[in-house]
CSV table of C-alpha atoms in Angstrom, one decimal:
chain,number,residue,atom,x,y,z
C,1,UNK,CA,39.4,-7.5,36.3
C,2,UNK,CA,35.6,-7.0,35.6
C,3,UNK,CA,34.1,-9.5,33.2
C,4,UNK,CA,33.6,-8.0,29.8
C,5,UNK,CA,29.8,-7.5,29.2
C,6,UNK,CA,28.0,-9.1,26.3
C,7,UNK,CA,24.6,-9.3,24.7
C,8,UNK,CA,22.3,-12.4,24.1
C,9,UNK,CA,23.0,-14.4,21.0
C,10,UNK,CA,20.8,-13.4,18.1
C,11,UNK,CA,20.7,-9.7,19.2
C,12,UNK,CA,22.7,-6.8,18.0
C,13,UNK,CA,23.9,-3.3,19.0
C,14,UNK,CA,23.7,-0.6,16.3
C,15,UNK,CA,26.1,2.3,16.0
C,16,UNK,CA,25.0,5.8,15.0
C,17,UNK,CA,26.0,5.1,11.4
C,18,UNK,CA,24.1,1.8,11.4
C,19,UNK,CA,21.0,3.5,13.0
C,20,UNK,CA,21.1,6.2,10.2
C,21,UNK,CA,20.9,3.3,7.7
C,22,UNK,CA,18.1,1.6,9.6
C,23,UNK,CA,16.1,4.8,9.8
C,24,UNK,CA,16.5,5.1,6.0
C,25,UNK,CA,14.9,1.7,5.7
C,26,UNK,CA,12.1,2.5,8.2
C,27,UNK,CA,11.4,5.9,6.6
C,28,UNK,CA,11.3,4.5,3.1
C,29,UNK,CA,8.9,1.7,4.0
C,30,UNK,CA,6.7,4.1,6.1
C,31,UNK,CA,6.5,6.5,3.2
C,32,UNK,CA,5.2,3.8,0.9
C,33,UNK,CA,2.7,2.6,3.6
C,34,UNK,CA,1.3,6.1,3.8
C,35,UNK,CA,1.3,6.4,0.0
C,36,UNK,CA,-1.2,3.5,-0.1
C,37,UNK,CA,-3.5,4.8,2.6
C,38,UNK,CA,-2.3,2.8,5.6
C,39,UNK,CA,-2.4,4.2,9.2
C,40,UNK,CA,0.1,3.5,12.0
C,41,UNK,CA,-0.6,1.8,15.3
C,42,UNK,CA,1.5,0.3,18.0
C,43,UNK,CA,0.9,-2.6,20.4
C,44,UNK,CA,2.7,-3.7,23.6
C,45,UNK,CA,6.0,-5.7,23.4
C,46,UNK,CA,4.4,-8.4,25.6
C,47,UNK,CA,1.0,-10.1,25.2
C,48,UNK,CA,-0.9,-12.5,27.3
C,49,UNK,CA,0.3,-16.1,26.4
C,50,UNK,CA,-3.4,-16.9,25.9
C,51,UNK,CA,-3.3,-14.4,23.0
C,52,UNK,CA,-0.2,-15.9,21.4
C,53,UNK,CA,-0.3,-19.7,22.0
C,54,UNK,CA,-1.9,-21.9,19.4
C,55,UNK,CA,-1.7,-19.3,16.6
C,56,UNK,CA,1.6,-20.3,15.0
C,57,UNK,CA,1.4,-24.0,15.0
C,58,UNK,CA,3.4,-26.4,17.2
C,59,UNK,CA,6.8,-25.2,16.0
C,60,UNK,CA,5.9,-21.6,16.5
C,61,UNK,CA,4.7,-22.2,20.0
C,62,UNK,CA,8.1,-23.6,20.9
C,63,UNK,CA,9.8,-20.4,19.7
C,64,UNK,CA,7.8,-18.0,22.0
C,65,UNK,CA,9.8,-16.2,24.6
C,66,UNK,CA,7.8,-16.6,27.8
C,67,UNK,CA,8.0,-14.1,30.7
C,68,UNK,CA,8.3,-15.3,34.2
C,69,UNK,CA,5.6,-14.0,36.6
C,70,UNK,CA,6.8,-11.6,39.3
C,71,UNK,CA,6.4,-12.5,43.0
C,72,UNK,CA,6.1,-16.0,44.3
C,73,UNK,CA,5.5,-17.9,41.1
C,74,UNK,CA,6.0,-21.3,42.9
C,75,UNK,CA,2.8,-20.8,44.9
C,76,UNK,CA,0.1,-23.1,43.6
C,77,UNK,CA,2.6,-25.6,42.1
C,78,UNK,CA,2.8,-28.9,43.9
C,79,UNK,CA,6.1,-30.7,44.7
C,80,UNK,CA,5.0,-33.5,42.3
C,81,UNK,CA,4.8,-31.0,39.5
C,82,UNK,CA,8.2,-29.5,40.3
C,83,UNK,CA,9.8,-32.9,40.4
C,84,UNK,CA,8.2,-33.9,37.1
C,85,UNK,CA,10.6,-31.4,35.4
C,86,UNK,CA,8.0,-31.0,32.7
C,87,UNK,CA,9.2,-27.7,31.3
C,88,UNK,CA,6.2,-26.9,29.1
C,89,UNK,CA,3.7,-27.6,31.9
C,90,UNK,CA,5.7,-25.7,34.5
C,91,UNK,CA,6.0,-22.7,32.2
C,92,UNK,CA,2.2,-22.6,31.8
C,93,UNK,CA,2.0,-22.4,35.6
C,94,UNK,CA,4.4,-19.4,36.2
C,95,UNK,CA,4.4,-17.6,32.9
C,96,UNK,CA,1.3,-15.7,31.9
C,97,UNK,CA,2.9,-13.3,29.4
C,98,UNK,CA,5.2,-13.6,26.4
C,99,UNK,CA,7.1,-11.4,24.0
C,100,UNK,CA,5.3,-11.0,20.7
C,101,UNK,CA,6.3,-13.5,18.0
C,102,UNK,CA,5.0,-11.4,15.2
C,103,UNK,CA,2.8,-8.3,14.7
C,104,UNK,CA,-0.2,-10.0,13.0
C,105,UNK,CA,-1.7,-11.9,16.0
C,106,UNK,CA,-1.4,-8.8,18.3
C,107,UNK,CA,-3.1,-6.8,15.5
C,108,UNK,CA,-6.0,-9.3,15.4
C,109,UNK,CA,-6.3,-8.9,19.1
C,110,UNK,CA,-6.2,-5.1,18.7
C,111,UNK,CA,-9.0,-5.3,16.0
C,112,UNK,CA,-11.3,-7.3,18.3
C,113,UNK,CA,-10.7,-5.0,21.3
C,114,UNK,CA,-11.2,-1.8,19.4
C,115,UNK,CA,-13.8,-3.0,16.9
C,116,UNK,CA,-16.2,-0.1,17.9
C,117,UNK,CA,-13.6,2.5,17.1
C,118,UNK,CA,-12.4,1.2,13.8
C,119,UNK,CA,-13.7,2.1,10.3
C,120,UNK,CA,-13.7,-1.0,8.1
C,121,UNK,CA,-11.9,-1.8,5.8
C,122,UNK,CA,-9.1,-0.9,8.2
C,123,UNK,CA,-5.6,-0.4,6.7
C,124,UNK,CA,-3.0,-0.4,9.4
C,125,UNK,CA,0.8,-0.6,9.6
C,126,UNK,CA,3.2,-1.3,12.4
C,127,UNK,CA,7.0,-0.9,12.6
C,128,UNK,CA,8.1,-2.6,15.8
C,129,UNK,CA,10.5,-5.4,17.1
C,130,UNK,CA,9.4,-9.0,17.6
C,131,UNK,CA,11.2,-11.9,19.3
C,132,UNK,CA,11.7,-15.6,18.5
C,133,UNK,CA,13.6,-18.2,20.5
C,134,UNK,CA,15.2,-19.5,17.3
C,135,UNK,CA,18.7,-20.8,16.8
C,136,UNK,CA,20.7,-17.7,15.7
C,137,UNK,CA,22.4,-17.9,12.3
C,138,UNK,CA,23.3,-15.7,9.4
C,139,UNK,CA,20.2,-13.6,8.5
C,140,UNK,CA,18.2,-15.1,11.4
C,141,UNK,CA,17.9,-13.2,14.7
C,142,UNK,CA,16.1,-13.6,18.0
C,143,UNK,CA,15.2,-10.0,18.1
C,144,UNK,CA,14.3,-8.2,14.9
C,145,UNK,CA,12.0,-5.6,13.5
C,146,UNK,CA,9.0,-6.2,11.3
C,147,UNK,CA,7.3,-3.6,9.1
C,148,UNK,CA,3.8,-4.9,8.7
C,149,UNK,CA,0.9,-3.6,6.6
C,150,UNK,CA,-2.6,-5.3,6.8
C,151,UNK,CA,-6.1,-4.7,5.5
C,152,UNK,CA,-9.0,-6.2,7.5
C,153,UNK,CA,-12.7,-6.1,6.8
C,154,UNK,CA,-12.5,-6.7,3.1
C,155,UNK,CA,-12.6,-9.9,1.0
C,156,UNK,CA,-11.6,-8.1,-2.2
C,157,UNK,CA,-8.6,-9.5,-4.1
C,158,UNK,CA,-7.7,-6.0,-5.1
C,159,UNK,CA,-6.1,-5.8,-1.6
C,160,UNK,CA,-3.7,-8.6,-2.7
C,161,UNK,CA,-3.0,-6.8,-5.9
C,162,UNK,CA,-2.1,-3.6,-4.0
C,163,UNK,CA,0.2,-5.5,-1.6
C,164,UNK,CA,2.2,-6.8,-4.6
C,165,UNK,CA,2.4,-3.3,-6.0
C,166,UNK,CA,3.5,-2.0,-2.6
C,167,UNK,CA,6.3,-4.7,-2.4
C,168,UNK,CA,7.4,-3.7,-5.9
C,169,UNK,CA,7.4,0.0,-4.9
C,170,UNK,CA,9.4,-0.5,-1.7
C,171,UNK,CA,12.2,-2.6,-3.3
C,172,UNK,CA,12.4,-0.3,-6.4
C,173,UNK,CA,13.0,2.6,-4.0
C,174,UNK,CA,15.8,0.6,-2.3
C,175,UNK,CA,17.3,-0.5,-5.7
C,176,UNK,CA,17.0,-4.2,-4.7
C,177,UNK,CA,16.1,-6.6,-7.5
C,178,UNK,CA,13.6,-9.1,-6.2
C,179,UNK,CA,11.4,-12.1,-7.2
C,180,UNK,CA,7.9,-12.1,-5.7
C,181,UNK,CA,6.7,-15.7,-5.1
C,182,UNK,CA,2.9,-16.2,-4.8
C,183,UNK,CA,0.8,-19.2,-4.0
C,184,UNK,CA,-2.6,-19.9,-2.4
C,185,UNK,CA,-3.3,-22.1,0.6
C,186,UNK,CA,-6.5,-23.3,-1.1
C,187,UNK,CA,-4.4,-24.7,-3.9
C,188,UNK,CA,-2.3,-26.6,-1.3
C,189,UNK,CA,-5.5,-27.8,0.4
C,190,UNK,CA,-6.8,-29.0,-3.0
C,191,UNK,CA,-3.5,-30.9,-3.6
C,192,UNK,CA,-3.8,-32.6,-0.2
C,193,UNK,CA,-7.3,-33.7,-1.1
C,194,UNK,CA,-6.5,-35.2,-4.5
C,195,UNK,CA,-3.5,-37.1,-3.2
C,196,UNK,CA,-5.7,-38.6,-0.4
C,197,UNK,CA,-4.1,-36.7,2.5
C,198,UNK,CA,-6.6,-34.0,3.3
C,199,UNK,CA,-6.2,-34.5,7.0
C,200,UNK,CA,-2.4,-33.9,6.7
C,201,UNK,CA,-2.6,-30.4,5.2
C,202,UNK,CA,-0.6,-28.8,8.0
C,203,UNK,CA,2.1,-31.4,7.9
C,204,UNK,CA,2.4,-31.1,4.1
C,205,UNK,CA,2.6,-27.3,4.2
C,206,UNK,CA,5.2,-27.2,7.0
C,207,UNK,CA,7.3,-29.8,5.1
C,208,UNK,CA,7.3,-28.4,1.6
C,209,UNK,CA,7.9,-24.8,3.0
C,210,UNK,CA,11.4,-26.1,3.9
C,211,UNK,CA,12.2,-27.3,0.3
C,212,UNK,CA,14.7,-24.5,-0.3
C,213,UNK,CA,16.4,-25.1,3.0
C,214,UNK,CA,16.6,-28.9,3.2
C,215,UNK,CA,16.0,-30.2,-0.3
C,216,UNK,CA,13.4,-32.6,-1.8
C,217,UNK,CA,14.7,-35.8,-0.3
C,218,UNK,CA,14.6,-34.5,3.2
C,219,UNK,CA,11.1,-33.0,2.6
C,220,UNK,CA,9.9,-36.4,1.4
C,221,UNK,CA,11.5,-38.0,4.5
C,222,UNK,CA,9.7,-35.6,6.8
C,223,UNK,CA,6.4,-36.2,5.0
C,224,UNK,CA,6.8,-40.0,5.5
C,225,UNK,CA,7.7,-39.4,9.2
C,226,UNK,CA,4.3,-37.6,9.6
C,227,UNK,CA,2.4,-40.7,8.4
C,228,UNK,CA,1.8,-39.7,4.8
C,229,UNK,CA,1.7,-42.7,2.5
C,230,UNK,CA,4.4,-43.3,-0.1
C,231,UNK,CA,1.7,-43.3,-2.7
C,232,UNK,CA,0.6,-39.8,-1.7
C,233,UNK,CA,4.2,-38.6,-1.6
C,234,UNK,CA,4.7,-39.9,-5.1
C,235,UNK,CA,1.6,-38.1,-6.4
C,236,UNK,CA,2.9,-34.9,-4.8
C,237,UNK,CA,6.3,-34.8,-6.6
C,238,UNK,CA,5.2,-33.6,-10.1
C,239,UNK,CA,2.9,-31.0,-8.5
C,240,UNK,CA,5.4,-29.3,-6.2
C,241,UNK,CA,8.1,-29.4,-8.9
C,242,UNK,CA,5.7,-27.9,-11.6
C,243,UNK,CA,7.5,-25.7,-14.1
C,244,UNK,CA,6.6,-23.3,-16.9
C,245,UNK,CA,5.1,-19.8,-17.1
C,246,UNK,CA,2.4,-18.7,-14.7
C,247,UNK,CA,-0.3,-19.3,-17.4
C,248,UNK,CA,1.0,-22.8,-18.0
C,249,UNK,CA,1.1,-23.7,-14.3
C,250,UNK,CA,-2.4,-22.4,-13.8
C,251,UNK,CA,-3.7,-24.4,-16.8
C,252,UNK,CA,-2.0,-27.6,-15.5
C,253,UNK,CA,-3.5,-27.0,-12.0
C,254,UNK,CA,-7.0,-26.6,-13.5
C,255,UNK,CA,-6.7,-30.1,-14.9
C,256,UNK,CA,-5.1,-31.6,-11.8
C,257,UNK,CA,-7.5,-30.0,-9.3
C,258,UNK,CA,-10.7,-30.3,-11.4
C,259,UNK,CA,-12.3,-32.5,-8.7
C,260,UNK,CA,-11.4,-30.2,-5.8
C,261,UNK,CA,-13.8,-27.3,-5.2
C,262,UNK,CA,-11.4,-25.7,-2.7
C,263,UNK,CA,-8.4,-26.2,-5.0
C,264,UNK,CA,-10.2,-24.7,-8.0
C,265,UNK,CA,-11.2,-21.7,-5.9
C,266,UNK,CA,-7.5,-21.2,-5.1
C,267,UNK,CA,-6.6,-21.4,-8.8
C,268,UNK,CA,-9.3,-18.8,-9.6
C,269,UNK,CA,-8.0,-16.4,-7.0
C,270,UNK,CA,-4.4,-16.9,-8.1
C,271,UNK,CA,-5.4,-16.3,-11.8
C,272,UNK,CA,-7.1,-13.0,-10.9
C,273,UNK,CA,-4.1,-11.8,-8.9
C,274,UNK,CA,-1.5,-12.7,-11.4
C,275,UNK,CA,-3.4,-11.4,-14.4
C,276,UNK,CA,-4.3,-8.1,-12.7
C,277,UNK,CA,-0.7,-7.6,-11.5
C,278,UNK,CA,0.7,-8.3,-14.9
C,279,UNK,CA,-1.5,-5.5,-16.4
C,280,UNK,CA,0.0,-3.0,-13.9
C,281,UNK,CA,3.4,-3.1,-15.4
C,282,UNK,CA,5.4,-3.6,-12.2
C,283,UNK,CA,9.1,-4.1,-12.6
C,284,UNK,CA,9.6,-7.2,-10.3
C,285,UNK,CA,9.2,-10.8,-11.4
C,286,UNK,CA,6.0,-12.3,-10.0
C,287,UNK,CA,5.9,-16.1,-10.1
C,288,UNK,CA,3.4,-18.8,-9.0
C,289,UNK,CA,5.4,-21.1,-6.8
C,290,UNK,CA,3.7,-24.2,-5.6
C,291,UNK,CA,6.5,-25.0,-3.1
C,292,UNK,CA,5.7,-21.8,-1.3
C,293,UNK,CA,3.6,-22.8,1.8
C,294,UNK,CA,4.6,-20.4,4.6
C,295,UNK,CA,4.3,-22.5,7.7
C,296,UNK,CA,2.1,-20.3,9.7
C,297,UNK,CA,-1.2,-22.0,10.2
C,298,UNK,CA,-3.4,-18.9,10.0
C,299,UNK,CA,-3.1,-18.3,6.3
C,300,UNK,CA,-6.1,-19.3,4.3
C,301,UNK,CA,-5.7,-17.8,0.8
C,302,UNK,CA,-3.0,-16.0,-1.2
C,303,UNK,CA,0.5,-16.2,0.3
C,304,UNK,CA,3.6,-14.1,-0.7
C,305,UNK,CA,7.3,-14.4,-0.3
C,306,UNK,CA,10.0,-12.1,-1.6
C,307,UNK,CA,13.6,-13.1,-2.4
C,308,UNK,CA,16.5,-10.8,-3.2
C,309,UNK,CA,18.0,-11.9,-6.5
C,310,UNK,CA,21.6,-10.7,-6.0
C,311,UNK,CA,22.3,-11.9,-2.4
C,312,UNK,CA,22.1,-15.3,-0.8
C,313,UNK,CA,19.7,-14.7,2.1
C,314,UNK,CA,16.3,-15.9,3.3
C,315,UNK,CA,13.0,-14.2,2.4
C,316,UNK,CA,13.0,-10.4,3.0
C,317,UNK,CA,9.3,-10.0,2.9
C,318,UNK,CA,6.2,-12.2,3.1
C,319,UNK,CA,2.6,-12.5,4.0
C,320,UNK,CA,-0.8,-13.7,3.0
C,321,UNK,CA,-4.6,-13.8,3.6
C,322,UNK,CA,-6.0,-15.0,6.9
C,323,UNK,CA,-9.8,-15.3,6.9
C,324,UNK,CA,-10.2,-16.8,10.3
C,325,UNK,CA,-7.7,-15.1,12.6
C,326,UNK,CA,-10.0,-12.7,14.5
C,327,UNK,CA,-12.4,-15.6,15.0
C,328,UNK,CA,-10.2,-17.1,17.7
C,329,UNK,CA,-10.8,-13.9,19.7
C,330,UNK,CA,-14.6,-14.1,19.3
C,331,UNK,CA,-15.0,-11.9,16.2
C,332,UNK,CA,-16.1,-14.0,13.2
C,333,UNK,CA,-16.4,-13.0,9.6
C,334,UNK,CA,-13.5,-10.5,9.4
C,335,UNK,CA,-11.1,-11.3,6.6
C,336,UNK,CA,-7.6,-9.9,6.5
C,337,UNK,CA,-4.6,-9.9,4.3
C,338,UNK,CA,-1.1,-8.4,5.0
C,339,UNK,CA,2.6,-8.4,4.3
C,340,UNK,CA,5.7,-8.0,6.5
C,341,UNK,CA,9.0,-6.5,5.5
C,342,UNK,CA,12.0,-7.9,7.3
C,343,UNK,CA,13.9,-4.8,8.2
C,344,UNK,CA,17.0,-6.6,9.5
C,345,UNK,CA,17.4,-8.7,6.4
C,346,UNK,CA,16.8,-5.7,4.2
C,347,UNK,CA,19.6,-3.9,6.2
C,348,UNK,CA,22.0,-6.8,5.4
C,349,UNK,CA,21.1,-6.9,1.7
C,350,UNK,CA,21.6,-3.1,1.3
C,351,UNK,CA,24.9,-3.4,3.1
C,352,UNK,CA,26.1,-6.3,0.9
C,353,UNK,CA,25.1,-4.5,-2.3
C,354,UNK,CA,26.2,-1.1,-1.1
C,355,UNK,CA,22.9,0.5,-2.1
C,356,UNK,CA,22.6,3.1,0.7
C,357,UNK,CA,22.3,6.6,-0.7
C,358,UNK,CA,25.1,8.9,0.7
C,359,UNK,CA,22.7,11.0,2.7
C,360,UNK,CA,21.5,7.9,4.5
C,361,UNK,CA,24.7,7.6,6.4
C,362,UNK,CA,25.6,11.3,6.8
C,363,UNK,CA,25.3,12.6,10.3
C,364,UNK,CA,26.5,16.1,11.0
C,365,UNK,CA,27.1,18.3,7.9
C,366,UNK,CA,29.3,20.9,9.5
C,367,UNK,CA,31.4,21.2,12.7
C,368,UNK,CA,32.1,24.7,14.1
C,369,UNK,CA,35.5,24.9,15.6
C,370,UNK,CA,35.6,26.4,19.2
C,371,UNK,CA,38.6,28.7,20.0
C,372,UNK,CA,37.1,30.0,23.2
C,373,UNK,CA,34.3,32.0,24.9
C,374,UNK,CA,34.5,35.0,22.6
C,375,UNK,CA,34.6,33.0,19.4
C,376,UNK,CA,31.8,30.7,20.7
C,377,UNK,CA,29.5,33.8,21.3
C,378,UNK,CA,30.2,34.8,17.7
C,379,UNK,CA,29.5,31.3,16.3
C,380,UNK,CA,26.3,30.4,18.1
C,381,UNK,CA,24.0,32.9,16.2
C,382,UNK,CA,25.4,31.6,12.9
C,383,UNK,CA,25.0,28.0,14.1
C,384,UNK,CA,21.3,28.8,14.9
C,385,UNK,CA,20.8,30.1,11.4
C,386,UNK,CA,22.3,27.0,9.8
C,387,UNK,CA,20.1,24.7,11.9
C,388,UNK,CA,17.0,26.8,11.1
C,389,UNK,CA,17.7,26.0,7.4
C,390,UNK,CA,17.5,22.2,8.3
C,391,UNK,CA,21.3,21.7,8.0
C,392,UNK,CA,22.7,19.3,10.6
C,393,UNK,CA,25.4,21.2,12.5
C,394,UNK,CA,27.3,21.2,15.8
C,395,UNK,CA,29.9,23.1,17.7
C,396,UNK,CA,32.8,21.4,19.4
C,397,UNK,CA,31.9,21.9,23.1
C,398,UNK,CA,35.5,22.6,24.4
C,399,UNK,CA,38.1,25.1,23.3
C,400,UNK,CA,40.5,22.3,22.5
C,401,UNK,CA,43.5,22.4,20.2
C,402,UNK,CA,42.7,22.8,16.5
C,403,UNK,CA,44.3,19.4,15.6
C,404,UNK,CA,42.0,17.6,18.1
C,405,UNK,CA,38.9,19.3,16.7
C,406,UNK,CA,39.8,18.5,13.1
C,407,UNK,CA,40.5,14.9,14.1
C,408,UNK,CA,37.0,14.8,15.7
C,409,UNK,CA,35.5,15.9,12.4
C,410,UNK,CA,37.4,13.3,10.5
C,411,UNK,CA,36.5,10.5,12.9
C,412,UNK,CA,32.8,11.4,12.6
C,413,UNK,CA,33.1,11.8,8.8
C,414,UNK,CA,31.8,15.3,9.0
C,415,UNK,CA,32.4,16.8,5.5
C,416,UNK,CA,32.8,20.5,6.4
C,417,UNK,CA,34.4,22.5,9.2
C,418,UNK,CA,33.6,26.2,9.9
C,419,UNK,CA,36.4,28.2,11.5
C,420,UNK,CA,36.0,31.6,13.1
C,421,UNK,CA,39.1,33.2,14.6
C,422,UNK,CA,39.9,36.9,15.2
C,423,UNK,CA,40.5,37.7,11.5
C,424,UNK,CA,37.2,36.0,10.4
C,425,UNK,CA,35.3,37.8,13.2
C,426,UNK,CA,36.6,41.2,12.2
C,427,UNK,CA,35.3,40.6,8.7
C,428,UNK,CA,31.9,39.2,9.9
C,429,UNK,CA,32.6,35.9,8.1
C,430,UNK,CA,33.7,32.3,8.7
C,431,UNK,CA,36.2,30.1,7.0
C,432,UNK,CA,34.5,27.0,5.5
C,433,UNK,CA,36.8,24.1,4.9
C,434,UNK,CA,35.9,21.1,2.8
C,435,UNK,CA,37.4,18.1,4.6
C,436,UNK,CA,37.5,15.9,1.5
C,437,UNK,CA,39.2,18.4,-0.9
C,438,UNK,CA,41.0,20.6,1.7
C,439,UNK,CA,39.8,23.8,0.0
C,440,UNK,CA,38.9,26.8,2.2
C,441,UNK,CA,36.6,29.7,1.4
C,442,UNK,CA,35.9,32.9,3.5
C,443,UNK,CA,32.1,33.3,3.5
C,444,UNK,CA,29.2,35.1,5.1
C,445,UNK,CA,26.6,33.2,7.1
C,446,UNK,CA,24.3,33.3,4.1
C,447,UNK,CA,27.0,32.1,1.7
C,448,UNK,CA,27.9,29.4,4.2
C,449,UNK,CA,24.3,28.1,4.2
C,450,UNK,CA,24.1,28.2,0.4
C,451,UNK,CA,27.4,26.3,0.1
C,452,UNK,CA,26.2,23.6,2.6
C,453,UNK,CA,22.9,23.2,0.8
C,454,UNK,CA,24.7,22.9,-2.6
């Protein structure tokens, strides 16, 4: 017996019903992106490893899927190197490309390569899959889609305000209650300065970003393991656990960070963002959260993370400002800010909360029964009229028994069936059956279309 096929862990197949739901997600997000003036681009699934490596920090580099070179990739590798069994070093020898880890770094590469064709500020969006060699678990996949929107070529904080508005608009359309967490990497840098650990800013942000996942004690243990003194860790506690309203937190930070120029700049930017957003009357909660760090090293200013309030799942959207990303590709002075919607997690949230509109999962609206060649010739012009009106319709391809065709409609959850036998043909009509109620009506083609639209 042949071995039953499978798929890699952390990946998924999607059925037609599931794809209809996913397309509802993509189309809703795309509609909002266009609403705010963003334009769509696409980049290749694979990038040169030189483009990807070193952009996500040490942990991110480990999660890159590397692609083995074609041909004799052992040429140029010595026996000594092979026997060393140094996986990282060997991978560097016979892997020149990798699957993209996110859409932001490839976008930065795109901006640099196409700088002469782009009108700045450039507002782009992408809806494409990304890959991460992570340990699969609930809500975390190795292959998943990101829906990214970024603005490059502008330092204005109005871009951050619009991104928050966009987040609110998207999730309001989905009917998902959310909390939008915001912070600023400049504030985190200022905190590192005043606790005497400025050189450990990356270690600090990576650790405190795990607070929700591993708890405060484990975060402190990780900080200690990175060589951060107990005195500095003690000073950090009341800051990262700061409570109160946004206004109260900002006031406290102004006092704590008074001697840090960078920290005060972060407070100023956060105050503008929070106050401006508050005046726009958005429906979602927006909270300054000092434990939000977002581990990616390229963020330099405001950072965002979105949590669903009614489902236990990781963040479903996030992003931030990255002033220096294009500089690593030889293009300095181009600031950017963006967000990414996690389509796969949004899919799971909508499923758990049963928030899909009925039309999102509908496929065919009406199935025309096929009794034979003569009946099919009668049906096909009517079918063409129905489709011309934008109604999803199909004809059963074979002149099978009526019971089989009706079972087919039931199995595909097709709500209506159109039947045309000799009697219906003589009257120039069809019998329209509602598969849910069982009612039947003899109608003309025009009446059929009106009933299906209703």
